[in-house]
mmCIF file of C-alpha atoms in Angstrom:
data_model
loop_
_atom_site.group_PDB
_atom_site.id
_atom_site.type_symbol
_atom_site.label_atom_id
_atom_site.label_comp_id
_atom_site.label_asym_id
_atom_site.label_seq_id
_atom_site.Cartn_x
_atom_site.Cartn_y
_atom_site.Cartn_z
ATOM 1 C CA ARG A 1 -12.233 -14.680 -3.880
ATOM 2 C CA LYS A 2 -10.043 -11.689 -3.105
ATOM 3 C CA GLU A 3 -11.711 -8.899 -1.177
ATOM 4 C CA VAL A 4 -10.528 -6.298 -3.692
ATOM 5 C CA GLU A 5 -9.892 -7.373 -7.271
ATOM 6 C CA GLN A 6 -8.325 -5.567 -10.183
ATOM 7 C CA ASP A 7 -7.404 -6.402 -13.738
ATOM 8 C CA PRO A 8 -3.581 -6.506 -13.670
ATOM 9 C CA GLY A 9 -3.303 -5.145 -17.222
ATOM 10 C CA PRO A 10 -1.105 -3.852 -18.653
ATOM 11 C CA PHE A 11 -3.178 -1.181 -20.299
ATOM 12 C CA ASN A 12 -1.115 0.275 -23.147
ATOM 13 C CA VAL A 13 -2.510 3.612 -24.351
ATOM 14 C CA PRO A 14 -1.185 6.483 -26.476
ATOM 15 C CA GLU A 15 -0.633 9.940 -25.065
ATOM 16 C CA GLY A 16 -3.844 11.915 -24.974
ATOM 17 C CA ALA A 17 -6.091 8.875 -24.667
ATOM 18 C CA THR A 18 -8.744 8.340 -22.040
ATOM 19 C CA VAL A 19 -8.399 5.154 -20.031
ATOM 20 C CA ALA A 20 -10.556 3.622 -17.327
ATOM 21 C CA PHE A 21 -9.839 0.964 -14.734
ATOM 22 C CA ASN A 22 -12.366 -0.919 -12.683
ATOM 23 C CA CYS A 23 -11.972 -2.510 -9.297
ATOM 24 C CA THR A 24 -14.509 -4.819 -7.663
ATOM 25 C CA TYR A 25 -14.913 -5.467 -3.975
ATOM 26 C CA SER A 26 -16.651 -8.316 -2.212
ATOM 27 C CA ASN A 27 -17.334 -6.882 1.243
ATOM 28 C CA SER A 28 -20.402 -4.672 1.121
ATOM 29 C CA ALA A 29 -19.493 -3.303 4.567
ATOM 30 C CA SER A 30 -16.444 -1.512 3.165
ATOM 31 C CA GLN A 31 -16.819 2.123 4.113
ATOM 32 C CA SER A 32 -14.429 3.996 1.866
ATOM 33 C CA PHE A 33 -12.175 3.485 -1.068
ATOM 34 C CA PHE A 34 -8.967 4.983 -2.359
ATOM 35 C CA TRP A 35 -6.780 4.925 -5.417
ATOM 36 C CA TYR A 36 -3.032 4.816 -4.866
ATOM 37 C CA ARG A 37 -0.372 5.178 -7.510
ATOM 38 C CA GLN A 38 2.814 3.135 -7.367
ATOM 39 C CA ASP A 39 5.793 3.690 -9.612
ATOM 40 C CA CYS A 40 8.105 0.775 -10.294
ATOM 41 C CA ARG A 41 9.911 -0.314 -7.116
ATOM 42 C CA LYS A 42 8.719 2.794 -5.271
ATOM 43 C CA GLU A 43 6.304 3.319 -2.419
ATOM 44 C CA PRO A 44 2.557 3.717 -3.075
ATOM 45 C CA LYS A 45 1.225 7.265 -2.873
ATOM 46 C CA LEU A 46 -2.371 8.360 -2.427
ATOM 47 C CA LEU A 47 -3.876 9.531 -5.704
ATOM 48 C CA MET A 48 -7.401 10.204 -4.533
ATOM 49 C CA SER A 49 -10.062 9.151 -2.100
ATOM 50 C CA VAL A 50 -13.448 7.914 -3.269
ATOM 51 C CA TYR A 51 -16.397 8.754 -1.052
ATOM 52 C CA SER A 52 -20.103 8.159 -1.651
ATOM 53 C CA SER A 53 -20.729 9.076 -5.306
ATOM 54 C CA GLY A 54 -17.092 9.671 -6.243
ATOM 55 C CA ASN A 55 -14.932 12.682 -6.946
ATOM 56 C CA GLU A 56 -12.824 14.448 -9.562
ATOM 57 C CA ASP A 57 -9.334 15.893 -9.412
ATOM 58 C CA GLY A 58 -8.104 17.455 -12.629
ATOM 59 C CA ARG A 59 -7.756 14.737 -15.253
ATOM 60 C CA PHE A 60 -8.708 12.022 -12.778
ATOM 61 C CA THR A 61 -12.235 10.952 -11.892
ATOM 62 C CA ALA A 62 -13.127 8.221 -9.428
ATOM 63 C CA GLN A 63 -16.578 6.718 -9.181
ATOM 64 C CA LEU A 64 -18.112 4.371 -6.652
ATOM 65 C CA ASN A 65 -21.025 2.098 -7.508
ATOM 66 C CA ARG A 66 -22.231 0.474 -4.305
ATOM 67 C CA ALA A 67 -25.059 -1.437 -5.968
ATOM 68 C CA SER A 68 -22.629 -3.284 -8.255
ATOM 69 C CA GLN A 69 -19.744 -3.089 -5.788
ATOM 70 C CA TYR A 70 -17.153 -1.575 -8.022
ATOM 71 C CA ILE A 71 -14.938 1.483 -8.136
ATOM 72 C CA SER A 72 -13.601 3.047 -11.292
ATOM 73 C CA LEU A 73 -10.758 5.395 -12.113
ATOM 74 C CA LEU A 74 -10.903 7.441 -15.301
ATOM 75 C CA ILE A 75 -7.828 9.225 -16.607
ATOM 76 C CA ARG A 76 -8.354 11.769 -19.362
ATOM 77 C CA ASP A 77 -5.677 13.150 -21.678
ATOM 78 C CA SER A 78 -3.105 10.564 -20.579
ATOM 79 C CA LYS A 79 0.475 11.738 -20.090
ATOM 80 C CA LEU A 80 3.661 9.710 -20.300
ATOM 81 C CA SER A 81 4.111 10.455 -16.600
ATOM 82 C CA ASP A 82 0.857 8.630 -15.817
ATOM 83 C CA SER A 83 2.633 5.323 -16.503
ATOM 84 C CA ALA A 84 2.490 3.467 -13.201
ATOM 85 C CA THR A 85 0.561 0.814 -11.311
ATOM 86 C CA TYR A 86 -2.736 1.944 -9.821
ATOM 87 C CA LEU A 87 -3.829 0.278 -6.605
ATOM 88 C CA CYS A 88 -7.441 0.095 -5.544
ATOM 89 C CA VAL A 89 -7.826 0.126 -1.766
ATOM 90 C CA GLY A 90 -10.878 -0.551 0.391
ATOM 91 C CA LEU A 91 -11.365 0.432 4.013
ATOM 92 C CA ASN A 92 -13.215 -1.946 6.289
ATOM 93 C CA THR A 93 -13.281 -1.373 10.048
ATOM 94 C CA ASP A 94 -9.966 0.479 10.198
ATOM 95 C CA LYS A 95 -8.295 -2.066 7.947
ATOM 96 C CA LEU A 96 -7.066 -1.190 4.490
ATOM 97 C CA ILE A 97 -7.311 -3.918 1.864
ATOM 98 C CA PHE A 98 -5.131 -3.442 -1.200
ATOM 99 C CA GLY A 99 -5.835 -4.768 -4.661
ATOM 100 C CA THR A 100 -2.911 -6.177 -6.608
ATOM 101 C CA GLY A 101 -2.870 -3.206 -8.943
ATOM 102 C CA THR A 102 -3.471 -2.352 -12.593
ATOM 103 C CA ARG A 103 -0.460 -1.404 -14.670
ATOM 104 C CA LEU A 104 -0.775 1.494 -17.094
ATOM 105 C CA GLN A 105 1.763 2.195 -19.814
ATOM 106 C CA VAL A 106 1.334 5.409 -21.806
ATOM 107 C CA PHE A 107 3.347 5.538 -25.024
ATOM 108 C CA PRO A 108 4.253 8.525 -27.238
ATOM 109 C CA GLU B 1 9.221 17.560 5.507
ATOM 110 C CA ALA B 2 6.660 14.906 6.451
ATOM 111 C CA GLN B 3 8.164 11.516 5.857
ATOM 112 C CA VAL B 4 8.512 7.876 6.782
ATOM 113 C CA THR B 5 12.030 6.498 6.730
ATOM 114 C CA GLN B 6 13.142 2.886 6.585
ATOM 115 C CA ASN B 7 16.540 1.302 6.971
ATOM 116 C CA PRO B 8 18.157 -0.525 5.399
ATOM 117 C CA ARG B 9 16.817 -0.012 1.897
ATOM 118 C CA TYR B 10 18.421 -3.196 0.593
ATOM 119 C CA LEU B 11 19.511 -6.250 2.518
ATOM 120 C CA ILE B 12 20.816 -9.647 1.527
ATOM 121 C CA THR B 13 21.125 -12.095 4.374
ATOM 122 C CA VAL B 14 21.260 -15.808 5.108
ATOM 123 C CA THR B 15 18.668 -18.099 6.595
ATOM 124 C CA GLY B 16 18.452 -17.880 10.366
ATOM 125 C CA LYS B 17 20.396 -14.678 10.907
ATOM 126 C CA LYS B 18 18.262 -12.296 12.961
ATOM 127 C CA LEU B 19 17.633 -8.893 11.429
ATOM 128 C CA THR B 20 15.724 -5.701 12.178
ATOM 129 C CA VAL B 21 14.287 -3.228 9.718
ATOM 130 C CA THR B 22 13.759 0.155 11.293
ATOM 131 C CA CYS B 23 10.874 2.508 10.545
ATOM 132 C CA SER B 24 10.453 6.052 11.758
ATOM 133 C CA GLN B 25 7.867 8.771 11.055
ATOM 134 C CA ASN B 26 7.946 12.471 11.911
ATOM 135 C CA MET B 27 4.223 13.239 11.564
ATOM 136 C CA ASN B 28 3.169 12.258 15.086
ATOM 137 C CA HIS B 29 0.834 9.614 13.623
ATOM 138 C CA GLU B 30 -0.659 7.134 16.035
ATOM 139 C CA TYR B 31 -1.209 4.357 13.507
ATOM 140 C CA MET B 32 1.722 2.528 11.926
ATOM 141 C CA SER B 33 1.798 -0.586 9.842
ATOM 142 C CA TRP B 34 4.115 -3.015 8.068
ATOM 143 C CA TYR B 35 3.353 -4.576 4.681
ATOM 144 C CA ARG B 36 5.085 -6.949 2.374
ATOM 145 C CA GLN B 37 4.584 -6.824 -1.380
ATOM 146 C CA ASP B 38 5.036 -9.844 -3.585
ATOM 147 C CA PRO B 39 4.331 -10.242 -7.316
ATOM 148 C CA GLY B 40 0.701 -11.156 -7.953
ATOM 149 C CA LEU B 41 -0.234 -10.893 -4.272
ATOM 150 C CA GLY B 42 -0.275 -7.158 -3.740
ATOM 151 C CA LEU B 43 0.357 -5.487 -0.422
ATOM 152 C CA ARG B 44 -0.325 -7.686 2.589
ATOM 153 C CA GLN B 45 -0.341 -6.385 6.120
ATOM 154 C CA ILE B 46 2.090 -8.034 8.531
ATOM 155 C CA TYR B 47 1.521 -6.129 11.780
ATOM 156 C CA TYR B 48 0.030 -2.826 12.782
ATOM 157 C CA SER B 49 0.030 -0.589 15.804
ATOM 158 C CA MET B 50 -2.722 1.775 16.894
ATOM 159 C CA ASN B 51 -0.520 3.530 19.441
ATOM 160 C CA VAL B 52 2.475 3.145 21.744
ATOM 161 C CA GLU B 53 2.650 -0.346 23.280
ATOM 162 C CA VAL B 54 -0.370 -1.455 21.211
ATOM 163 C CA THR B 55 0.361 -3.881 18.378
ATOM 164 C CA ASP B 56 -1.727 -6.426 16.539
ATOM 165 C CA LYS B 57 -1.340 -9.062 13.860
ATOM 166 C CA GLY B 58 -2.213 -8.378 10.273
ATOM 167 C CA ASP B 59 -2.816 -10.975 7.582
ATOM 168 C CA VAL B 60 0.656 -12.543 7.425
ATOM 169 C CA PRO B 61 2.340 -12.175 10.852
ATOM 170 C CA GLU B 62 4.113 -15.557 10.991
ATOM 171 C CA GLY B 63 7.876 -15.202 11.295
ATOM 172 C CA TYR B 64 7.788 -11.508 12.245
ATOM 173 C CA LYS B 65 7.797 -9.465 15.424
ATOM 174 C CA VAL B 66 7.280 -5.778 16.044
ATOM 175 C CA SER B 67 7.497 -3.351 18.911
ATOM 176 C CA ARG B 68 6.169 0.159 19.524
ATOM 177 C CA LYS B 69 8.019 1.684 22.455
ATOM 178 C CA GLU B 70 7.855 5.218 21.029
ATOM 179 C CA LYS B 71 5.293 6.853 18.827
ATOM 180 C CA ARG B 72 7.681 7.599 15.993
ATOM 181 C CA ASN B 73 9.374 4.181 15.692
ATOM 182 C CA PHE B 74 8.004 0.814 14.627
ATOM 183 C CA PRO B 75 10.766 -1.714 13.920
ATOM 184 C CA LEU B 76 10.147 -5.018 12.169
ATOM 185 C CA ILE B 77 12.108 -7.968 13.513
ATOM 186 C CA LEU B 78 12.800 -11.246 11.756
ATOM 187 C CA GLU B 79 14.142 -13.570 14.433
ATOM 188 C CA SER B 80 15.061 -16.382 12.043
ATOM 189 C CA PRO B 81 14.603 -15.287 8.435
ATOM 190 C CA SER B 82 13.748 -17.867 5.795
ATOM 191 C CA PRO B 83 13.820 -17.661 1.987
ATOM 192 C CA ASN B 84 10.019 -17.266 1.822
ATOM 193 C CA GLN B 85 10.445 -13.919 3.563
ATOM 194 C CA THR B 86 12.298 -12.570 0.558
ATOM 195 C CA SER B 87 10.112 -9.638 -0.383
ATOM 196 C CA LEU B 88 9.689 -5.877 -0.661
ATOM 197 C CA TYR B 89 8.690 -4.427 2.707
ATOM 198 C CA PHE B 90 6.922 -1.137 3.327
ATOM 199 C CA CYS B 91 6.301 0.684 6.549
ATOM 200 C CA ALA B 92 3.413 3.130 6.644
ATOM 201 C CA SER B 93 1.818 5.556 9.038
ATOM 202 C CA PHE B 94 -1.415 7.500 8.996
ATOM 203 C CA ALA B 95 -3.696 9.653 11.071
ATOM 204 C CA SER B 96 -7.463 9.726 11.074
ATOM 205 C CA SER B 97 -7.870 10.544 7.397
ATOM 206 C CA TYR B 98 -6.646 7.066 6.418
ATOM 207 C CA GLU B 99 -4.202 8.548 3.943
ATOM 208 C CA GLN B 100 -1.230 6.286 4.431
ATOM 209 C CA TYR B 101 2.283 7.629 4.085
ATOM 210 C CA PHE B 102 4.642 4.898 3.011
ATOM 211 C CA GLY B 103 8.334 4.589 3.567
ATOM 212 C CA PRO B 104 10.594 4.055 0.530
ATOM 213 C CA GLY B 105 10.650 0.279 0.968
ATOM 214 C CA THR B 106 13.200 -2.324 2.009
ATOM 215 C CA ARG B 107 14.122 -5.003 -0.484
ATOM 216 C CA LEU B 108 15.070 -8.101 1.489
ATOM 217 C CA THR B 109 16.652 -11.224 0.041
ATOM 218 C CA VAL B 110 17.122 -14.278 2.244
ATOM 219 C CA THR B 111 19.359 -16.989 0.801
#
């Protein structure tokens, strides 16, 4: 089993929709989690960190559920520019473990 | 501007011909890392370095070498490239916040 698992998608949603991705992790010792965004053939960029009970940044909300060992990313009012692959990342003893990513496609 | 640079960005080479991919960061980060990204497998760590002259293996180190003689540079060396090393390579650096800054990537094809 992979240490960090994501549904690869793609998630196809219309502009303005709300979409949520989940990511599960197997190592309960993982200390922190992050969401990175990666555009096609480009480098990943940090979208947001997820600490303890989660956080919110504009249209983006990340939640952490330690009991069920999953992290979620909620995007409200989707924009065309949100189309990308979203990588879930766990931190365990100074080592970052990347999920394979969930692809989002927002259409007009 | 804070950045990580990699060169070359694209490279096509033949089996067995030694090559080096350079990586440089201007943020004075202590931690640097190399990843490869393959379809369906995500980002996998090749090697990392916690500081100058300190390097360690990641998850897929076979066939690669690295060095860290200066803080800003962390080159990736393929002594004898093989077709299974065809991949998209990213260099990254970060400080204590664990926010990784990635280079633009190097697309390597080994024939």
